[in-house]
Structures are given as C-alpha cells and as structure tokens.
Tab-separated table of C-alpha atoms in Angstrom:
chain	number	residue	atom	x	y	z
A	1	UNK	CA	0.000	0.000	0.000
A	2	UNK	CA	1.381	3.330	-0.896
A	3	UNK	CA	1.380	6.591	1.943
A	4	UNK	CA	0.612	9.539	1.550
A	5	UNK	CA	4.555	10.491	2.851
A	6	UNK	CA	5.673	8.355	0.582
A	7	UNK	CA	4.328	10.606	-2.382
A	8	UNK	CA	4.065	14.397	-2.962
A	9	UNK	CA	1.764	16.179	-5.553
A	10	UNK	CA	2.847	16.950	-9.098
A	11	UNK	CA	-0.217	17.812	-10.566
A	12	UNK	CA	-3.730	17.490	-11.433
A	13	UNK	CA	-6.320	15.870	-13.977
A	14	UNK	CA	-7.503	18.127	-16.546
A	15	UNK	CA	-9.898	17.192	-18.563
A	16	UNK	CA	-10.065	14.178	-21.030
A	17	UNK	CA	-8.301	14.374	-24.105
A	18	UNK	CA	-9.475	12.592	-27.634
A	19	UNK	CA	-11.336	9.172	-27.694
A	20	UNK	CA	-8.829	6.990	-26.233
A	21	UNK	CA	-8.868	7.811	-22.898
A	22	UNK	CA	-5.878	10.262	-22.786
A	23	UNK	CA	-5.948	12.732	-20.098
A	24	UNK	CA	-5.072	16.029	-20.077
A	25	UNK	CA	-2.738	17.086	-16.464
A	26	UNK	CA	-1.285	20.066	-14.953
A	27	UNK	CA	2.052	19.663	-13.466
A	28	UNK	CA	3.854	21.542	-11.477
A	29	UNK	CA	7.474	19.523	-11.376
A	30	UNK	CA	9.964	18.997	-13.899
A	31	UNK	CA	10.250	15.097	-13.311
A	32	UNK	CA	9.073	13.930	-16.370
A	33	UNK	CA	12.582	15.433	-17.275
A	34	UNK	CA	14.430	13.971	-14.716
A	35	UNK	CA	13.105	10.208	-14.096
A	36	UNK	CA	11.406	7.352	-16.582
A	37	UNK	CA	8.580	6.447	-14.221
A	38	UNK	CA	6.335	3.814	-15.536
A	39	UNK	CA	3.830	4.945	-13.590
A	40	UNK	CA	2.131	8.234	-11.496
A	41	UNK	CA	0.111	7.705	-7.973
A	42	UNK	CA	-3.988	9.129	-8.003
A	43	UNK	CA	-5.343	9.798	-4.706
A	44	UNK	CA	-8.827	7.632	-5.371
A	45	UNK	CA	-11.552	8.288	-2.137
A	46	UNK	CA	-8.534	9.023	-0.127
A	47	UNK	CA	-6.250	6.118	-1.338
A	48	UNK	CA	-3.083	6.452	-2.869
A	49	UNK	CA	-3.027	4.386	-5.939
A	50	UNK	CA	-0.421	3.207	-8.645
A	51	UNK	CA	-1.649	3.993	-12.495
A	52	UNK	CA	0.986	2.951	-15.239
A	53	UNK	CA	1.456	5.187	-18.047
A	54	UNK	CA	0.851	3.798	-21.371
A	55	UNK	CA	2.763	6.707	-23.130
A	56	UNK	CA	2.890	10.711	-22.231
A	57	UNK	CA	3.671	13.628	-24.402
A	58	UNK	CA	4.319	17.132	-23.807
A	59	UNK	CA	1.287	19.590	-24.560
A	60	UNK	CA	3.177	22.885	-23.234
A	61	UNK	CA	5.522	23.152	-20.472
A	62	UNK	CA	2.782	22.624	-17.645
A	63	UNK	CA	0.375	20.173	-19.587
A	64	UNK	CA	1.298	16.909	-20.486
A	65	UNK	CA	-1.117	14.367	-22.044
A	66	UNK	CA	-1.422	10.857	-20.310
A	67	UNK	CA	-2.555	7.711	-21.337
A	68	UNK	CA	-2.965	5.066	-18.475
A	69	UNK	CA	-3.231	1.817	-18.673
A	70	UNK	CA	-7.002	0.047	-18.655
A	71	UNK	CA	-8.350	3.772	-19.419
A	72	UNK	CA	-9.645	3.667	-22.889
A	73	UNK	CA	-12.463	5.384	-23.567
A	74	UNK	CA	-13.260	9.076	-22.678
A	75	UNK	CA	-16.227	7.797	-19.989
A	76	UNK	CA	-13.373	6.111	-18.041
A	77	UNK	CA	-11.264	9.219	-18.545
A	78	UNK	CA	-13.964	11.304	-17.305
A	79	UNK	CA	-13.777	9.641	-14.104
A	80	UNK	CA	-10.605	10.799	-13.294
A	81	UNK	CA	-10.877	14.419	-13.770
A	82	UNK	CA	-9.859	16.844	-10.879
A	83	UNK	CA	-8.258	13.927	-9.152
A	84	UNK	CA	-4.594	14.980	-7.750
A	85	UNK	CA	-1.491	13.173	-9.320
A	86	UNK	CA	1.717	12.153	-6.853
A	87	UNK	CA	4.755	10.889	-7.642
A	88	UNK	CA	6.698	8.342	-5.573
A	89	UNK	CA	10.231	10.110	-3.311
A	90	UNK	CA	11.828	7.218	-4.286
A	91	UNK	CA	11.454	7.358	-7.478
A	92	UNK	CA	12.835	10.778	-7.244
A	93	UNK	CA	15.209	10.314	-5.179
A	94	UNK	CA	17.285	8.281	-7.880
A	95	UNK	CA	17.146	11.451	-10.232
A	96	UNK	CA	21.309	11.787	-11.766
A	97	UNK	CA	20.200	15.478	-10.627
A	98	UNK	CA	21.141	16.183	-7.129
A	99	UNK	CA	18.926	19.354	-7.110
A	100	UNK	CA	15.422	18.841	-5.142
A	101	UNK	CA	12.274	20.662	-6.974
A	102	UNK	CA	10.144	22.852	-4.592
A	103	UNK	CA	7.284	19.610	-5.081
A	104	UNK	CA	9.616	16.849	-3.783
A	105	UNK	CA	9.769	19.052	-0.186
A	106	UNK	CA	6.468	17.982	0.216
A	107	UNK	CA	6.311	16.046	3.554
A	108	UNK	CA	9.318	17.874	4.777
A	109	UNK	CA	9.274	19.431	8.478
A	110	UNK	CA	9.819	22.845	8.145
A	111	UNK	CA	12.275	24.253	10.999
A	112	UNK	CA	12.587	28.236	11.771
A	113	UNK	CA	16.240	29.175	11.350
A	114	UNK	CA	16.065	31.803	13.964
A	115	UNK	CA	15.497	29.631	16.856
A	116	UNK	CA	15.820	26.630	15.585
A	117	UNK	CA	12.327	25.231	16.416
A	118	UNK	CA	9.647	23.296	14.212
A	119	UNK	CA	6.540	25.202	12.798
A	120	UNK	CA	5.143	22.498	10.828
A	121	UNK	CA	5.392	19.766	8.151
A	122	UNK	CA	4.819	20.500	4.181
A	123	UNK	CA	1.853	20.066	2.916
A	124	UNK	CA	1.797	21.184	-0.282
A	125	UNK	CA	4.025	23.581	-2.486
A	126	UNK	CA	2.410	26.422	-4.220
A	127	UNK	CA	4.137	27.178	-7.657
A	128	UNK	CA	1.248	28.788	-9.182
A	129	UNK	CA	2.255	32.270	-9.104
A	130	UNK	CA	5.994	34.265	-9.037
A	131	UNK	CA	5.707	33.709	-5.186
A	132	UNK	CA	6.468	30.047	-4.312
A	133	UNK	CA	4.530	29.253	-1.047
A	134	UNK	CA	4.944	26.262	1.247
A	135	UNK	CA	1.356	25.352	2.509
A	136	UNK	CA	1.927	23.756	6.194
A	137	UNK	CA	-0.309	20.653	7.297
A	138	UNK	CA	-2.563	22.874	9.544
A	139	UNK	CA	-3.191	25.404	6.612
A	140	UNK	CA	-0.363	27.922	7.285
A	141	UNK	CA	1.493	29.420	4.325
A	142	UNK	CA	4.924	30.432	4.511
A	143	UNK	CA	6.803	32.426	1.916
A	144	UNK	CA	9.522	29.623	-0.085
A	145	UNK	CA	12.090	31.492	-1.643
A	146	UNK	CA	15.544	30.775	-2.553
A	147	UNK	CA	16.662	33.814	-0.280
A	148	UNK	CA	14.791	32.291	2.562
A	149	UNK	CA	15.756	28.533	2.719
A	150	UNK	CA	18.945	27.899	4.940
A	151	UNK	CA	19.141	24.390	4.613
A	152	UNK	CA	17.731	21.641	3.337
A	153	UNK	CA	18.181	18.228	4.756
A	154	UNK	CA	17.420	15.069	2.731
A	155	UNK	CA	18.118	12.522	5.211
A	156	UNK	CA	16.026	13.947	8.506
A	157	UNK	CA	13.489	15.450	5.863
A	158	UNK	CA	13.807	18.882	6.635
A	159	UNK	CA	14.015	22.437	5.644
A	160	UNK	CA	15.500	25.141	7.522
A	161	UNK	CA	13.742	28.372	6.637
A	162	UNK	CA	14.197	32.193	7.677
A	163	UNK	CA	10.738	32.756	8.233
A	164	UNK	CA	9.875	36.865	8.250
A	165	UNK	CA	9.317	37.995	11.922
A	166	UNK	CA	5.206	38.050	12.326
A	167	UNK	CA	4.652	34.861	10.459
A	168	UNK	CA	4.471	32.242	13.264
C-alpha cells in the first residue's frame, strides 16, 4: 500500500483528451525530465493508488497528455478528472540530478532558522504564481524562496527556513 509520505503532488487531472482515454494534467514539477517512471500515484476516495502510463507527451511546459493503462475510452477518462497526481520520493530520489524541486519538499518538516524550532510539516508547495509558497499541514502558508531557505536536509526530511518575523 502506498502513503501519503511516501508521495508528494505533481499535478492534477484536466480534462479528457481525444477518444482513447488520454488525459489532459497540470504539473507543477519537472520530473518527467528527470526520471522514466512507468507509472504516477492518483489519490482515489482518499487512497493512494499506482496507475501505469501507457505513453505521455508534452502539450506545453505545464500540460502533459497521459494515457494510463485500462483507461480507454473518454467515460473512463472522465472519471478521473480533478483527481490529484503524486509521484513516488523514491522514485525521485534516484534522479542523476542532485537538485530537489520545490514539489519533492512535500512532507518535509519545516524548521525556523532563527530559533531553531519546528513550525510544521509541508503540505503542499504552491508554484502557481511568481511567489512560491509552502502550505503547512494545519493550513499555514509560509513564503519559499531561494533567499529564505537555509538548509535543506534530505536525510532527517527537513528544511530550515528564515521565516519573516510576524509569520508564526
């Protein structure tokens, strides 16, 4: 069974694409250029489940066009829209690259670099706009800039961040 920690978000389901059962998805991480995955993880009624990609091509930069396996007409497709899409650490992990993307801190405790104490774990990472934003389990939002993070730390999974005074 796959966790949530063990994933973090890299997208979501569009809308269906064509006949076939090819999907349309938002992402919002580069891995398609830095790992061969054979397949992505869709949170289903709260489970975390493995779909294998058929084939994928590039739409634009932040749309790529997915066809899973056992999906293959647009009523199945359907189904899926507006579902989130994760993609396994591990998987990421084994990247050549040894740069992290803002997604992969998902699940990553966030620790204040002024005193050294821990405001909350990663929920999410808000690329949308100019302004990166880390959105914290309990709904927080912290600003994620390159300025801002100290340190991070792959092997106790955290992030240590100069967090403006009047934030927490």
């Amino acid at each position: 069974m796959i966790r949530r920690e063990e994933v973090y978000k890299i997208g979501r389901i569009g809308r269906a694409h064509g006949l076939k059962g090819e999907l349309s998805v938002q992402i919002s991480d580069d891995v398609f250029d830095r790992v061969d995955a054979e397949y992505l993880v869709l949170e289903i009624d709260g489970i975390m489940v493995p779909f294998f990609m058929e084939e994928y091509r590039f739409k634009t930069d932040e749309t790529v066009l997915i066809k899973f396996e056992g999906i293959d007409t647009q009523e199945r497709a359907r189904e899926l829209t507006g579902i989130d899409v994760y993609f396994p650490h591990s998987l990421a992990e084994q990247s050549e690259d040894d740069e992290l993307s803002y997604a992969q801190l998902a699940g990553y405790s966030v620790i204040n670099a002024a005193d050294g104490k821990a405001v909350g774990e990663i929920a999410y990472v808000d690329e949308q706009t100019i302004n990166i934003m880390f959105e914290l389990t309990d709904g927080a939002l912290l600003p994620a800039s390159e300025e801002l993070i100290q340190e991070v730390d792959t092997t106790e999974r955290t992030v240590k961040l100069l967090i403006p005074e009047g934030l927490v």
